[in-house]
CSV table of C-alpha atoms and ligand atoms in Angstrom, one decimal:
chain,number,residue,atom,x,y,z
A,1,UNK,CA,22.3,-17.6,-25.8
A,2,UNK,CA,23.4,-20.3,-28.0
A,3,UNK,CA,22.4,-18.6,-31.0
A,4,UNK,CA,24.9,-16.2,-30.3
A,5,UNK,CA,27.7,-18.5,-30.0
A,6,UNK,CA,27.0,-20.6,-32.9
A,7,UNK,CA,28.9,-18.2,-35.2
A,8,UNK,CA,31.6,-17.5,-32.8
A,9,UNK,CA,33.8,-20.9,-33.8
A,10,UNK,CA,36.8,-19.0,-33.4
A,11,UNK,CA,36.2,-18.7,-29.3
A,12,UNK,CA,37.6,-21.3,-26.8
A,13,UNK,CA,34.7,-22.8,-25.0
A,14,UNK,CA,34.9,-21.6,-21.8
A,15,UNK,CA,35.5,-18.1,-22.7
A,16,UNK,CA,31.9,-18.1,-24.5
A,17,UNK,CA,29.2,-17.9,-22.2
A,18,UNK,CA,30.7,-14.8,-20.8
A,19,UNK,CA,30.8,-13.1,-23.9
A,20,UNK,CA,27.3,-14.4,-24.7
A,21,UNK,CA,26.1,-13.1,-21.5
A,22,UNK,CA,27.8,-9.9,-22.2
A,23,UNK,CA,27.3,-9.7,-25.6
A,24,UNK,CA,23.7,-10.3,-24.6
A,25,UNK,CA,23.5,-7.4,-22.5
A,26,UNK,CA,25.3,-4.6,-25.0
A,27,UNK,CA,23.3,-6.1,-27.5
A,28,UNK,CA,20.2,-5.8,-25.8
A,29,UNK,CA,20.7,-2.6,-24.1
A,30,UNK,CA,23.4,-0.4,-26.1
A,31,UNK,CA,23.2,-1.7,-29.6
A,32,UNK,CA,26.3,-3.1,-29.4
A,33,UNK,CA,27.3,-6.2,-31.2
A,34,UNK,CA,31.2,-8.3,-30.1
A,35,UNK,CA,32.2,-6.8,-33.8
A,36,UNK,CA,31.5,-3.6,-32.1
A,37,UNK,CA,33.5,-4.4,-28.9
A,38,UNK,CA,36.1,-5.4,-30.9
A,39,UNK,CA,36.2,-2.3,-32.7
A,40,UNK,CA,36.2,-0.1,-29.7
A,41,UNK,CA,38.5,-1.8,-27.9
A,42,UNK,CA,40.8,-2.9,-30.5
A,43,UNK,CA,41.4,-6.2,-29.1
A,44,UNK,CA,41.1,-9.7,-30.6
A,45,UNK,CA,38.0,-11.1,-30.0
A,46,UNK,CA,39.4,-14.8,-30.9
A,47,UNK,CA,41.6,-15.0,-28.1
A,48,UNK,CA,39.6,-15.8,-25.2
A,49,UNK,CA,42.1,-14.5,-22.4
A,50,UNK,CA,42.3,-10.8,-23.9
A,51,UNK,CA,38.2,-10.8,-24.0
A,52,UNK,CA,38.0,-12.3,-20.4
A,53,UNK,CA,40.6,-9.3,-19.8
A,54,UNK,CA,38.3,-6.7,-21.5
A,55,UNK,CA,35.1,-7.8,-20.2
A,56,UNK,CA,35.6,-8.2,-16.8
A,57,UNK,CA,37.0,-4.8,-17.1
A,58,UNK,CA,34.0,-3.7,-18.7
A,59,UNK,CA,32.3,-5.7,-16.0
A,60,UNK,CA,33.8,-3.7,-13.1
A,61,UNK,CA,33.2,-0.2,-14.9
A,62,UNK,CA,29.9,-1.2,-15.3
A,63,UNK,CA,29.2,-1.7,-11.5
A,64,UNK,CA,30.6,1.6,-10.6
A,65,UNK,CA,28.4,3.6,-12.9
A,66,UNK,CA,25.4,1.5,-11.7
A,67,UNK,CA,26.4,2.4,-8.3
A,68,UNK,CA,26.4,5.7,-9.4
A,69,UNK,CA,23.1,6.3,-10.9
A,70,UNK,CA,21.2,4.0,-8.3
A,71,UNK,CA,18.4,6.2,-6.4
A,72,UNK,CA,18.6,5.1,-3.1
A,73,UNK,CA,14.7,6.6,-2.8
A,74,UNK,CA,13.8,4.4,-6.0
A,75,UNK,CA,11.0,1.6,-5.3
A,76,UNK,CA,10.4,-1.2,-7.1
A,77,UNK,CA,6.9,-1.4,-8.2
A,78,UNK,CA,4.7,-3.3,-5.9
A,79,UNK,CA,1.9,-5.3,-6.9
A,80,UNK,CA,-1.9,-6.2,-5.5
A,81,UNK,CA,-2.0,-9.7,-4.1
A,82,UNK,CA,-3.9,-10.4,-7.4
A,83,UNK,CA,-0.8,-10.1,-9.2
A,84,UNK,CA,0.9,-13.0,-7.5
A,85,UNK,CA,2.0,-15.8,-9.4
A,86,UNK,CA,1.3,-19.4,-8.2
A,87,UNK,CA,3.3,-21.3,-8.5
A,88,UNK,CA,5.4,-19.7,-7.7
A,89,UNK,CA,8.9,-21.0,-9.9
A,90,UNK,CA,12.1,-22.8,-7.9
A,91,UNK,CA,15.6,-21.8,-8.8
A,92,UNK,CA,18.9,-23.1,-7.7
A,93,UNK,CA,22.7,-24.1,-9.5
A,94,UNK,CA,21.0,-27.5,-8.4
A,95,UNK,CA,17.6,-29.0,-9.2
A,96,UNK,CA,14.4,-29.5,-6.3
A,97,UNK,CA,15.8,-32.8,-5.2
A,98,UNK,CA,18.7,-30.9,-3.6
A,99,UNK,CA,16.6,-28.4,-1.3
A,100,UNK,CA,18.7,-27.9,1.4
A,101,UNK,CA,16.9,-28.9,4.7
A,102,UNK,CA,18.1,-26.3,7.5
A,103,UNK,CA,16.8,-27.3,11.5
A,104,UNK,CA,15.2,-24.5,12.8
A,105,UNK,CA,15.8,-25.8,16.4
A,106,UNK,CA,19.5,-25.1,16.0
A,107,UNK,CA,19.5,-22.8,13.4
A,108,UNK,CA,21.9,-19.5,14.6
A,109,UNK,CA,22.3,-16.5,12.0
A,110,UNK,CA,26.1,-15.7,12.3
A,111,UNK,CA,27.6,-12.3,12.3
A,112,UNK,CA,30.9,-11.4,11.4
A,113,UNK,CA,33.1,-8.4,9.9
A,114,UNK,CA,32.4,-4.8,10.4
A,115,UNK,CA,29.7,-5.2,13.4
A,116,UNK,CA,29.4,-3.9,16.5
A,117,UNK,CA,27.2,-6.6,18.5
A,118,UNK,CA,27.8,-10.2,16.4
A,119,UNK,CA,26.3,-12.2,18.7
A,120,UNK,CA,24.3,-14.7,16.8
A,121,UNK,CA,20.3,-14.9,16.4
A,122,UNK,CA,18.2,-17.5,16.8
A,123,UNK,CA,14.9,-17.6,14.6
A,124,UNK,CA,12.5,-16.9,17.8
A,125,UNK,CA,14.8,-13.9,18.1
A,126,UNK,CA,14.6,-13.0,14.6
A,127,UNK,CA,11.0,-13.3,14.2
A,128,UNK,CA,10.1,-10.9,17.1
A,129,UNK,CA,11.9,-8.0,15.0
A,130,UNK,CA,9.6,-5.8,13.2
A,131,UNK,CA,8.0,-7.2,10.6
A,132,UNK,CA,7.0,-5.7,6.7
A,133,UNK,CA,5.3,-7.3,3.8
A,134,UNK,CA,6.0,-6.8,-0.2
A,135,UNK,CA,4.6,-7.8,-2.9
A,136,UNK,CA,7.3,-7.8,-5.9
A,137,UNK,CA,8.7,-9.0,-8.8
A,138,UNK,CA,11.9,-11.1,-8.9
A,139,UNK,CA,13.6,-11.2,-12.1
A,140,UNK,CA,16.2,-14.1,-13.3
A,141,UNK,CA,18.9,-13.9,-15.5
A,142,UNK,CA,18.1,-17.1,-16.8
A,143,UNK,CA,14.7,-15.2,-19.0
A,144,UNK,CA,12.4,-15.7,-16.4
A,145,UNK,CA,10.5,-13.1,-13.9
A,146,UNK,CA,7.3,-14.0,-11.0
A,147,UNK,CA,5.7,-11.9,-8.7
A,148,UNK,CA,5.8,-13.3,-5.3
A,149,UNK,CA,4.7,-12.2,-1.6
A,150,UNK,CA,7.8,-12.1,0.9
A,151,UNK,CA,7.4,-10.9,4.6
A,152,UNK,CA,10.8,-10.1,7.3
A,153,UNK,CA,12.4,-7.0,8.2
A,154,UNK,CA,13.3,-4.1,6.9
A,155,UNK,CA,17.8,-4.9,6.3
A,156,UNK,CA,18.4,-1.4,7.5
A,157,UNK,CA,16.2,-2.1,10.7
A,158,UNK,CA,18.6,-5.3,10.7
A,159,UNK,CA,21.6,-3.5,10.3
A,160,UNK,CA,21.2,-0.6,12.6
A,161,UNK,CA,19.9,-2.8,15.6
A,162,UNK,CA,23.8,-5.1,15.2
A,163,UNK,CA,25.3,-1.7,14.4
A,164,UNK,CA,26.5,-2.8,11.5
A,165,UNK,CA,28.9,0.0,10.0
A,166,UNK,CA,26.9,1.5,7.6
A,167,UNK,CA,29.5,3.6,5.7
A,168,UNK,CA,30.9,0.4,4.7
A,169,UNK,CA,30.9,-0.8,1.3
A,170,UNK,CA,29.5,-4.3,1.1
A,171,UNK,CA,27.4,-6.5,2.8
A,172,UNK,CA,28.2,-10.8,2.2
A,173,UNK,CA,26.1,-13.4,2.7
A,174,UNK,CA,26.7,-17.4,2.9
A,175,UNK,CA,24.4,-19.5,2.3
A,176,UNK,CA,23.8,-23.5,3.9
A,177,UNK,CA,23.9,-24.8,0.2
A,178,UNK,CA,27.4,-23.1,-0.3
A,179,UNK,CA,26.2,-20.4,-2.4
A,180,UNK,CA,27.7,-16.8,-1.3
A,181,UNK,CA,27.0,-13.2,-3.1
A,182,UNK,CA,27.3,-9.8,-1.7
A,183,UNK,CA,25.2,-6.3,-2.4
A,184,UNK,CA,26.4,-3.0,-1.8
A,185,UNK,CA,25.3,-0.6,1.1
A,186,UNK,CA,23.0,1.5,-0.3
A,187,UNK,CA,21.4,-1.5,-2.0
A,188,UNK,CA,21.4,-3.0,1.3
A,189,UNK,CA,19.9,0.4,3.5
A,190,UNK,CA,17.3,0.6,0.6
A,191,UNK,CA,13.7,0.7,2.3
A,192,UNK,CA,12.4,-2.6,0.1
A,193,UNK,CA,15.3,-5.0,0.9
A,194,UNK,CA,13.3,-7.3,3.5
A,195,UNK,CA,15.5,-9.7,5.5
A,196,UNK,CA,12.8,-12.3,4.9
A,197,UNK,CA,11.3,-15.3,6.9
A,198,UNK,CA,7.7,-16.0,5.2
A,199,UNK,CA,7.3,-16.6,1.9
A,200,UNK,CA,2.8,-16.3,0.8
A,201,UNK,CA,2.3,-15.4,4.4
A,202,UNK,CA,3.5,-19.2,5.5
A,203,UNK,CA,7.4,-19.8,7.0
A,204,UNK,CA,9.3,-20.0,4.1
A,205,UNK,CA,9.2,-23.5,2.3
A,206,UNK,CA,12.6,-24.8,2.1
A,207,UNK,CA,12.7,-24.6,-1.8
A,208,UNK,CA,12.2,-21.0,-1.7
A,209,UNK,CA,15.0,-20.7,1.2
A,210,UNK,CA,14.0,-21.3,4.7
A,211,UNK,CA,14.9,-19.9,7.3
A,212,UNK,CA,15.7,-16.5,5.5
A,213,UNK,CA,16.3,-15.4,2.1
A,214,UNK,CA,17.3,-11.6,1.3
A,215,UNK,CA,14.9,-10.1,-1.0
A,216,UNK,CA,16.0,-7.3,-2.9
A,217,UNK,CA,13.5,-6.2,-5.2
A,218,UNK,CA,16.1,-3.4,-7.0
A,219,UNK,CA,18.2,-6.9,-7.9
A,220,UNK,CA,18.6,-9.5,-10.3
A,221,UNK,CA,17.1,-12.6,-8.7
A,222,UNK,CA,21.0,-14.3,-7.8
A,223,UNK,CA,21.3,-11.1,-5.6
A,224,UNK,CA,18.9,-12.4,-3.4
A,225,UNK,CA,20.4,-15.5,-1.0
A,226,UNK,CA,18.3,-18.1,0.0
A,227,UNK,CA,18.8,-20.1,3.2
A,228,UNK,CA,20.9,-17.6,4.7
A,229,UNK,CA,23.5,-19.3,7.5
A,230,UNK,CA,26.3,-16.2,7.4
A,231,UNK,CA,26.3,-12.2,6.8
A,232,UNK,CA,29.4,-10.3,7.2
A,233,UNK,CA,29.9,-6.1,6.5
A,234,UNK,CA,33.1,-5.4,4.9
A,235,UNK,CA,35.5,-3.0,2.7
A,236,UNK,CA,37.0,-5.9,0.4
A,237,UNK,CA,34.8,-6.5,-2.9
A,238,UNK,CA,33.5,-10.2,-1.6
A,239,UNK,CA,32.0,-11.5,-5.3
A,240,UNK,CA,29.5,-14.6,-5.5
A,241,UNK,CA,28.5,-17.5,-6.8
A,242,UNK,CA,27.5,-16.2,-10.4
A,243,UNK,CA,29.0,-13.0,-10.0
A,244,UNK,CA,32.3,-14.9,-9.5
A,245,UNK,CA,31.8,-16.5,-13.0
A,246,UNK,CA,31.3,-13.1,-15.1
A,247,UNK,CA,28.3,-12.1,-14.1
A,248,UNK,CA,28.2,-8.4,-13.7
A,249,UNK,CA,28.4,-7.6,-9.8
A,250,UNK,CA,25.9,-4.9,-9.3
A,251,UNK,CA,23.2,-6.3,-11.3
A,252,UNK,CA,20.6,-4.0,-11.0
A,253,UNK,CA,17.1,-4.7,-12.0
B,1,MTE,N1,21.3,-20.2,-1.4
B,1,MTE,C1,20.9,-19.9,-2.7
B,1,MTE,N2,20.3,-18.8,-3.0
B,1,MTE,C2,19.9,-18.5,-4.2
B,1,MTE,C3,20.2,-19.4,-5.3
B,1,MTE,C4,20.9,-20.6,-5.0
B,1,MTE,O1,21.2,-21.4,-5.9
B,1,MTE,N3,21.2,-20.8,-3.7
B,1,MTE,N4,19.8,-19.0,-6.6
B,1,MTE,C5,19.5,-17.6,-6.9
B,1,MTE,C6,18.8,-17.5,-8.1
B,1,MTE,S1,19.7,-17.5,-9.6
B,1,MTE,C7,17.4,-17.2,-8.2
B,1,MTE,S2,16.6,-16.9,-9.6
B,1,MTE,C8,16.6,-17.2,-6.9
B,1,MTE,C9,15.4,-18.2,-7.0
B,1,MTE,O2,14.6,-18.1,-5.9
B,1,MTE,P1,13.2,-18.9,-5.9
B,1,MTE,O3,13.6,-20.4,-5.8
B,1,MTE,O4,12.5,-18.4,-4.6
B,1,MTE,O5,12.5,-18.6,-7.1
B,1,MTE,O6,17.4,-17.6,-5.8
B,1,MTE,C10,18.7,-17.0,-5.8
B,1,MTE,N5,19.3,-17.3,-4.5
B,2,MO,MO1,18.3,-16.5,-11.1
């Protein structure tokens, strides 16, 4: 990324690692270059509020023609137990000495928005659901991908049993540690998005998000929330953490 920006001295600072990011991506995927955006859009690429303007814009299209073309009956490839890579990496917008440590005694998954029953689960409760297994590859954003073993429930198990309204359009998530995102429905009734409580076949280890992380092998690696506290169904676009600082929404993988 930072090669990108170091010929861009006309941009204000915190305008760039958007554009770098989505630079990155028309670069990488379409052949486009910012000269190119600039071109097609006709808008000044030094001033850093018109970009923000044009990008996010971009940003928003872009989510509604991933939504689009997203094959609800689409797996993700899944791997032999072979595959798995050990160890396994840690991510977070904070390093390993800021694991957040969640009490399983008093843990209680909260339910809230567009459900019918939102009573709240406990983990013993959670872990008598039916349970599944994957074994998939989560990609990063930040140039990184691993494969990794997760075990839970199927979401759409999840969902159906709180009767969750399904023709809704989102589904949030928050998170002990603060963070927050949010995946659309189909993304969230697809058959490999595992509501997931065992990481390797062990409880998940708090660096990799105990009690639950949300793993949703058909997303980028920040779709998928770690030590999950909140989940809420809803018809108002609810952002995220990253996705809240430019990056694109749908993020498909
Ligand atoms: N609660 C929470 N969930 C999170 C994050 C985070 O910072 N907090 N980071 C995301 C990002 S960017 C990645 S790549 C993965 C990393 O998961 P891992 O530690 O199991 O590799 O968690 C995602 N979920
Ligand atoms: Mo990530």
């Amino acid at each position: 990324m930072k090669k990108f920006l170091a010929d861009k001295s006309g941009l204000r600072d915190h305008a760039a690692p958007a554009i770098a990011r989505i630079e990155r991506r028309l670069f990488l995927r379409k052949g486009l270059s910012l000269g190119a955006l600039a071109m097609l859009s006709g808008c000044d690429v030094t001033n850093d509020e018109t970009v923000d303007k044009v990008l996010s814009a971009m940003s928003r299209w872009n989510d509604s023609v991933q939504a689009k073309i997203f094959d609800p009956n689409k797996l993700a490839i899944e791997y032999p137990e072979s595959a798995i890579t050990t160890p396994f990496p840690f991510n977070a917008y904070y390093g390993e000495d800021e694991i957040r440590l969640v009490e399983a005694e008093s843990y209680k998954l909260e339910l809230s928005g567009l459900i019918r029953e939102r009573k709240p689960w406990t983990l013993p409760e959670l872990y008598a659901l039916p349970q599944a297994s994957q074994v998939t590859r989560h990609i990063c954003v930040e140039g990184w991908s691993a494969i990794g073993k997760w075990s839970g429930t199927p979401f759409r198990t999840f969902l159906e049993r709180v009767g969750a309204d399904t023709t809704a359009k989102y589904v949030g998530f928050k998170c002990a540690d603060d963070y927050y995102t949010s995946i659309d429905m189909a993304t969230a009734l697809h058959p490999q998005t595992l509501l997931t409580f065992r990481f390797a076949d062990q409880i998940l280890p708090p660096q990799y998000g105990f009690p639950m992380k949300l793993r949703v092998p058909t997303k980028l690696g920040f779709k998928n929330p770690k030590h999950i506290m909140a989940m809420y169904v809803t018809n108002t676009y609810p952002g995220g953490y990253w996705e809240d600082q430019g990056y694109n929404w749908f993020s498909g993988s």
